[in-house]
mmCIF file of N, CA, C and O in Angstrom:
data_model
loop_
_atom_site.group_PDB
_atom_site.id
_atom_site.type_symbol
_atom_site.label_atom_id
_atom_site.label_comp_id
_atom_site.label_asym_id
_atom_site.label_seq_id
_atom_site.Cartn_x
_atom_site.Cartn_y
_atom_site.Cartn_z
ATOM 1 N N MET A 1406 106.963 90.159 146.885
ATOM 2 C CA MET A 1406 105.591 89.888 146.069
ATOM 3 C C MET A 1406 105.115 90.317 146.598
ATOM 4 O O MET A 1406 103.898 90.923 146.374
ATOM 5 N N ALA A 1407 104.575 90.044 147.741
ATOM 6 C CA ALA A 1407 103.688 91.000 148.305
ATOM 7 C C ALA A 1407 103.782 92.543 147.208
ATOM 8 O O ALA A 1407 102.172 93.019 147.634
ATOM 9 N N VAL A 1408 104.134 93.302 147.760
ATOM 10 C CA VAL A 1408 104.309 94.549 146.773
ATOM 11 C C VAL A 1408 104.333 94.740 145.577
ATOM 12 O O VAL A 1408 103.073 95.938 145.059
ATOM 13 N N VAL A 1409 104.092 92.986 145.397
ATOM 14 C CA VAL A 1409 104.236 93.544 143.391
ATOM 15 C C VAL A 1409 102.483 93.362 143.342
ATOM 16 O O VAL A 1409 101.453 93.730 142.228
ATOM 17 N N ILE A 1410 102.274 92.303 144.481
ATOM 18 C CA ILE A 1410 100.924 91.375 144.160
ATOM 19 C C ILE A 1410 99.625 93.122 144.985
ATOM 20 O O ILE A 1410 99.034 93.270 144.165
ATOM 21 N N ILE A 1411 100.180 94.421 145.483
ATOM 22 C CA ILE A 1411 99.333 95.239 146.332
ATOM 23 C C ILE A 1411 99.615 95.677 144.988
ATOM 24 O O ILE A 1411 98.522 96.949 144.819
ATOM 25 N N ALA A 1412 100.444 96.486 144.537
ATOM 26 C CA ALA A 1412 101.006 96.671 142.951
ATOM 27 C C ALA A 1412 99.992 96.895 141.862
ATOM 28 O O ALA A 1412 98.987 97.718 141.185
ATOM 29 N N GLY A 1413 99.272 95.982 141.785
ATOM 30 C CA GLY A 1413 98.684 95.471 140.345
ATOM 31 C C GLY A 1413 97.039 95.415 141.060
ATOM 32 O O GLY A 1413 96.652 95.505 139.764
ATOM 33 N N VAL A 1414 97.338 95.990 141.736
ATOM 34 C CA VAL A 1414 95.500 96.021 142.594
ATOM 35 C C VAL A 1414 95.526 97.171 142.595
ATOM 36 O O VAL A 1414 95.573 97.847 144.000
ATOM 37 N N PRO A 1415 95.011 98.329 141.128
ATOM 38 C CA PRO A 1415 96.060 99.763 141.950
ATOM 39 C C PRO A 1415 93.589 100.094 142.240
ATOM 40 O O PRO A 1415 93.183 101.269 141.539
ATOM 41 N N LEU A 1416 93.869 99.912 143.860
ATOM 42 C CA LEU A 1416 92.920 99.949 144.801
ATOM 43 C C LEU A 1416 93.499 101.554 145.562
ATOM 44 O O LEU A 1416 92.546 102.452 145.851
ATOM 45 N N TYR A 1417 94.515 102.208 144.938
ATOM 46 C CA TYR A 1417 95.388 103.489 145.759
ATOM 47 C C TYR A 1417 94.387 104.295 145.169
ATOM 48 O O TYR A 1417 94.867 105.656 145.590
ATOM 49 N N LEU A 1418 94.423 103.978 143.810
ATOM 50 C CA LEU A 1418 94.415 105.554 142.569
ATOM 51 C C LEU A 1418 92.968 105.815 143.110
ATOM 52 O O LEU A 1418 91.749 104.803 143.518
ATOM 53 N N PRO A 1419 92.084 106.933 142.817
ATOM 54 C CA PRO A 1419 91.175 107.711 143.731
ATOM 55 C C PRO A 1419 90.270 107.003 142.534
ATOM 56 O O PRO A 1419 89.673 106.439 141.066
ATOM 57 N N THR A 1420 89.100 106.969 143.169
ATOM 58 C CA THR A 1420 87.508 105.996 142.495
ATOM 59 C C THR A 1420 87.023 106.529 141.130
ATOM 60 O O THR A 1420 86.816 108.175 140.862
ATOM 61 N N GLY A 1421 86.540 106.018 139.996
ATOM 62 C CA GLY A 1421 86.088 106.465 138.671
ATOM 63 C C GLY A 1421 87.364 107.644 137.679
ATOM 64 O O GLY A 1421 86.581 107.946 136.476
ATOM 65 N N SER A 1422 88.739 106.981 138.777
ATOM 66 C CA SER A 1422 89.339 107.684 137.451
ATOM 67 C C SER A 1422 90.419 106.816 136.547
ATOM 68 O O SER A 1422 90.634 105.986 135.977
ATOM 69 N N ILE A 1423 89.749 107.044 134.789
ATOM 70 C CA ILE A 1423 89.503 106.336 134.288
ATOM 71 C C ILE A 1423 90.652 107.453 132.974
ATOM 72 O O ILE A 1423 91.068 106.737 131.738
ATOM 73 N N ARG A 1424 91.189 107.879 133.205
ATOM 74 C CA ARG A 1424 92.457 109.477 132.931
ATOM 75 C C ARG A 1424 92.963 109.664 133.357
ATOM 76 O O ARG A 1424 93.310 109.006 134.514
ATOM 77 N N PRO A 1425 93.902 109.466 132.233
ATOM 78 C CA PRO A 1425 94.220 109.829 130.981
ATOM 79 C C PRO A 1425 95.455 107.714 130.546
ATOM 80 O O PRO A 1425 94.499 107.704 131.349
ATOM 81 N N LEU A 1426 94.025 108.634 129.320
ATOM 82 C CA LEU A 1426 93.861 107.384 128.819
ATOM 83 C C LEU A 1426 95.550 107.277 128.073
ATOM 84 O O LEU A 1426 96.172 108.069 127.192
ATOM 85 N N VAL A 1427 95.932 105.609 127.769
ATOM 86 C CA VAL A 1427 97.549 105.932 127.121
ATOM 87 C C VAL A 1427 97.615 105.194 126.521
ATOM 88 O O VAL A 1427 97.023 103.781 126.361
ATOM 89 N N GLY A 1428 97.365 105.433 125.296
ATOM 90 C CA GLY A 1428 96.976 104.512 123.411
ATOM 91 C C GLY A 1428 96.096 103.818 123.982
ATOM 92 O O GLY A 1428 95.793 102.898 123.343
ATOM 93 N N GLY A 1429 94.956 104.319 124.032
ATOM 94 C CA GLY A 1429 93.370 104.712 124.400
ATOM 95 C C GLY A 1429 92.894 103.097 124.925
ATOM 96 O O GLY A 1429 91.664 103.115 125.179
ATOM 97 N N VAL A 1430 93.991 103.300 126.464
ATOM 98 C CA VAL A 1430 93.599 102.197 127.765
ATOM 99 C C VAL A 1430 94.101 102.791 128.516
ATOM 100 O O VAL A 1430 94.162 104.321 128.900
ATOM 101 N N PRO A 1431 93.269 102.666 129.827
ATOM 102 C CA PRO A 1431 92.923 103.380 131.041
ATOM 103 C C PRO A 1431 94.507 103.165 132.206
ATOM 104 O O PRO A 1431 94.989 102.112 131.200
ATOM 105 N N TYR A 1432 95.049 104.156 131.911
ATOM 106 C CA TYR A 1432 96.814 104.094 133.072
ATOM 107 C C TYR A 1432 96.350 102.884 133.888
ATOM 108 O O TYR A 1432 97.648 102.173 133.954
ATOM 109 N N TRP A 1433 95.525 102.331 134.654
ATOM 110 C CA TRP A 1433 95.395 101.801 136.078
ATOM 111 C C TRP A 1433 95.605 100.355 135.209
ATOM 112 O O TRP A 1433 95.782 99.002 135.641
ATOM 113 N N LEU A 1434 95.901 100.137 133.676
ATOM 114 C CA LEU A 1434 95.120 98.887 133.023
ATOM 115 C C LEU A 1434 97.204 98.295 132.376
ATOM 116 O O LEU A 1434 97.286 97.386 132.993
ATOM 117 N N LEU A 1435 97.458 100.025 131.921
ATOM 118 C CA LEU A 1435 98.554 99.644 132.740
ATOM 119 C C LEU A 1435 99.659 98.930 134.020
ATOM 120 O O LEU A 1435 100.720 97.899 133.711
ATOM 121 N N ILE A 1436 98.876 99.772 134.225
ATOM 122 C CA ILE A 1436 99.666 99.655 135.764
ATOM 123 C C ILE A 1436 99.980 97.956 135.946
ATOM 124 O O ILE A 1436 100.655 96.920 136.815
ATOM 125 N N SER A 1437 98.459 97.117 136.441
ATOM 126 C CA SER A 1437 97.968 96.612 136.632
ATOM 127 C C SER A 1437 98.294 95.373 135.549
ATOM 128 O O SER A 1437 99.254 93.737 135.869
ATOM 129 N N VAL A 1438 98.965 95.468 134.002
ATOM 130 C CA VAL A 1438 100.039 94.161 133.052
ATOM 131 C C VAL A 1438 101.449 94.791 134.049
ATOM 132 O O VAL A 1438 102.677 93.479 133.516
ATOM 133 N N ALA A 1439 101.293 95.588 134.068
ATOM 134 C CA ALA A 1439 103.045 95.796 134.774
ATOM 135 C C ALA A 1439 103.838 95.315 135.934
ATOM 136 O O ALA A 1439 104.503 94.208 135.623
ATOM 137 N N ALA A 1440 102.486 95.067 136.555
ATOM 138 C CA ALA A 1440 102.767 94.261 137.651
ATOM 139 C C ALA A 1440 102.201 93.057 138.073
ATOM 140 O O ALA A 1440 103.401 92.441 138.101
ATOM 141 N N THR A 1441 101.678 92.620 136.843
ATOM 142 C CA THR A 1441 101.726 91.004 136.578
ATOM 143 C C THR A 1441 102.920 90.176 135.623
ATOM 144 O O THR A 1441 102.980 89.088 136.103
ATOM 145 N N LEU A 1442 103.506 91.546 134.720
ATOM 146 C CA LEU A 1442 103.915 90.730 134.408
ATOM 147 C C LEU A 1442 105.971 91.008 135.753
ATOM 148 O O LEU A 1442 107.307 90.112 135.406
ATOM 149 N N ALA A 1443 105.379 92.025 136.011
ATOM 150 C CA ALA A 1443 107.173 92.249 137.197
ATOM 151 C C ALA A 1443 106.313 90.943 138.352
ATOM 152 O O ALA A 1443 107.452 89.579 138.786
ATOM 153 N N PHE A 1444 105.526 90.511 138.730
ATOM 154 C CA PHE A 1444 105.021 88.524 139.170
ATOM 155 C C PHE A 1444 105.227 87.764 139.102
ATOM 156 O O PHE A 1444 106.420 86.449 139.507
ATOM 157 N N SER A 1445 105.378 87.838 137.070
ATOM 158 C CA SER A 1445 105.591 86.811 136.650
ATOM 159 C C SER A 1445 107.300 86.752 136.666
ATOM 160 O O SER A 1445 107.978 85.233 136.663
ATOM 161 N N ALA A 1446 107.987 87.512 136.783
ATOM 162 C CA ALA A 1446 109.693 87.612 136.728
ATOM 163 C C ALA A 1446 110.116 86.708 138.239
ATOM 164 O O ALA A 1446 110.748 86.535 137.906
ATOM 165 N N LEU A 1447 109.589 88.024 138.553
ATOM 166 C CA LEU A 1447 109.876 87.821 140.046
ATOM 167 C C LEU A 1447 109.703 86.155 140.350
ATOM 168 O O LEU A 1447 110.872 85.779 140.900
ATOM 169 N N THR A 1448 108.363 85.021 139.965
ATOM 170 C CA THR A 1448 108.527 84.301 140.467
ATOM 171 C C THR A 1448 109.590 83.298 139.517
ATOM 172 O O THR A 1448 109.939 81.725 140.173
ATOM 173 N N CYS A 1449 110.228 83.723 137.967
ATOM 174 C CA CYS A 1449 110.467 82.415 137.684
ATOM 175 C C CYS A 1449 111.489 82.486 137.711
ATOM 176 O O CYS A 1449 112.028 81.857 137.744
ATOM 177 N N TRP A 1450 112.133 83.988 137.976
ATOM 178 C CA TRP A 1450 113.907 84.430 139.038
ATOM 179 C C TRP A 1450 113.835 83.863 140.363
ATOM 180 O O TRP A 1450 115.202 82.700 140.655
ATOM 181 N N ALA A 1451 112.801 83.099 140.950
ATOM 182 C CA ALA A 1451 112.859 81.787 142.217
ATOM 183 C C ALA A 1451 112.251 80.295 142.148
ATOM 184 O O ALA A 1451 113.796 80.026 143.100
ATOM 185 N N CYS A 1452 112.360 80.691 141.363
ATOM 186 C CA CYS A 1452 111.347 79.500 140.967
ATOM 187 C C CYS A 1452 112.911 78.630 140.820
ATOM 188 O O CYS A 1452 113.875 77.557 140.343
ATOM 189 N N LEU A 1453 114.025 79.536 139.426
ATOM 190 C CA LEU A 1453 115.144 79.480 138.752
ATOM 191 C C LEU A 1453 116.392 79.294 140.220
ATOM 192 O O LEU A 1453 117.445 77.624 139.674
ATOM 193 N N ARG A 1454 116.317 79.616 141.443
ATOM 194 C CA ARG A 1454 117.123 80.151 141.537
ATOM 195 C C ARG A 1454 117.479 79.806 142.905
ATOM 196 O O ARG A 1454 118.165 78.647 144.077
ATOM 197 N N ASP A 1455 115.955 79.062 143.419
ATOM 198 C CA ASP A 1455 116.256 78.479 144.740
ATOM 199 C C ASP A 1455 115.341 77.430 145.305
ATOM 200 O O ASP A 1455 115.961 76.435 145.935
ATOM 201 N N TRP A 1456 114.254 76.692 143.945
ATOM 202 C CA TRP A 1456 114.342 76.206 143.885
ATOM 203 C C TRP A 1456 114.251 74.615 143.995
ATOM 204 O O TRP A 1456 115.781 74.255 142.413
ATOM 205 N N ASN A 1457 115.352 73.711 144.261
ATOM 206 C CA ASN A 1457 115.968 72.718 144.684
ATOM 207 C C ASN A 1457 114.541 71.801 144.121
ATOM 208 O O ASN A 1457 114.388 70.637 145.332
ATOM 209 N N LEU A 1458 114.984 70.355 142.750
ATOM 210 C CA LEU A 1458 113.929 69.444 143.131
ATOM 211 C C LEU A 1458 114.713 67.840 143.031
ATOM 212 O O LEU A 1458 114.667 67.110 143.495
ATOM 213 N N ALA A 1459 116.006 68.002 142.537
ATOM 214 C CA ALA A 1459 117.460 66.757 143.100
ATOM 215 C C ALA A 1459 116.339 66.101 144.531
ATOM 216 O O ALA A 1459 117.010 67.921 145.365
ATOM 217 N N GLU A 1460 116.694 65.003 144.830
ATOM 218 C CA GLU A 1460 116.288 64.366 145.888
ATOM 219 C C GLU A 1460 118.199 64.378 146.457
ATOM 220 O O GLU A 1460 119.346 63.983 145.821
ATOM 221 N N PRO A 1461 117.396 64.561 147.608
ATOM 222 C CA PRO A 1461 119.999 64.080 148.610
ATOM 223 C C PRO A 1461 120.499 63.151 148.032
ATOM 224 O O PRO A 1461 121.603 63.335 147.281
ATOM 225 N N ALA A 1462 119.862 61.790 147.991
ATOM 226 C CA ALA A 1462 120.459 60.505 146.469
ATOM 227 C C ALA A 1462 120.945 60.880 145.906
ATOM 228 O O ALA A 1462 121.822 60.962 145.024
ATOM 229 N N GLU A 1463 119.951 61.819 144.419
ATOM 230 C CA GLU A 1463 119.779 62.208 143.155
ATOM 231 C C GLU A 1463 121.577 62.754 143.388
ATOM 232 O O GLU A 1463 122.468 62.375 142.779
ATOM 233 N N GLU A 1464 121.466 64.072 144.467
ATOM 234 C CA GLU A 1464 122.723 64.872 144.614
ATOM 235 C C GLU A 1464 123.810 63.766 144.306
ATOM 236 O O GLU A 1464 125.020 64.015 144.024
ATOM 237 N N ALA A 1465 124.026 63.117 145.447
ATOM 238 C CA ALA A 1465 125.172 62.562 146.684
ATOM 239 C C ALA A 1465 125.433 61.870 144.788
ATOM 240 O O ALA A 1465 127.247 61.200 144.757
ATOM 241 N N ALA A 1466 124.824 61.301 143.945
ATOM 242 C CA ALA A 1466 125.485 60.470 143.413
ATOM 243 C C ALA A 1466 124.993 61.339 141.511
ATOM 244 O O ALA A 1466 126.748 61.101 141.787
ATOM 245 N N ALA A 1467 125.184 62.735 142.042
ATOM 246 C CA ALA A 1467 126.256 63.227 140.576
ATOM 247 C C ALA A 1467 127.537 63.739 141.148
ATOM 248 O O ALA A 1467 128.094 63.637 140.035
ATOM 249 N N ARG A 1468 128.024 64.244 142.543
ATOM 250 C CA ARG A 1468 128.571 64.383 143.167
ATOM 251 C C ARG A 1468 129.536 63.674 143.025
ATOM 252 O O ARG A 1468 131.065 63.421 142.899
ATOM 253 N N GLU A 1469 129.390 62.075 142.564
ATOM 254 C CA GLU A 1469 130.581 60.949 142.638
ATOM 255 C C GLU A 1469 130.360 60.106 141.470
ATOM 256 O O GLU A 1469 131.821 60.687 141.224
ATOM 257 N N GLU A 1470 129.634 61.110 140.262
ATOM 258 C CA GLU A 1470 129.859 60.713 139.215
ATOM 259 C C GLU A 1470 131.274 62.283 138.396
ATOM 260 O O GLU A 1470 131.947 61.398 137.654
ATOM 261 N N ALA A 1471 130.989 63.268 139.874
ATOM 262 C CA ALA A 1471 131.327 64.382 138.947
ATOM 263 C C ALA A 1471 133.331 63.890 139.047
ATOM 264 O O ALA A 1471 134.132 64.386 138.418
ATOM 265 N N THR A 1472 133.045 63.662 139.716
ATOM 266 C CA THR A 1472 134.625 62.978 141.035
ATOM 267 C C THR A 1472 134.973 62.024 139.964
ATOM 268 O O THR A 1472 136.562 62.146 140.494
ATOM 269 N N SER A 1473 134.513 60.715 139.688
ATOM 270 C CA SER A 1473 134.927 60.067 139.004
ATOM 271 C C SER A 1473 135.291 59.929 137.655
ATOM 272 O O SER A 1473 135.316 61.270 137.109
#
């Protein structure tokens, strides 16, 4: 996540660089938008994969229902 955040703040680009324009917008804006989308996708993936909202009692009840 830290890499995506650092990539989204284009301080590593030369000062005053607004060229080249891509579709009429500076390329650093496209870098920031791409990093924002990557951060959002990474956060969604982490939440869907690792976030467990069920309490242990609820999990035990669900396992009990599944076996009976």
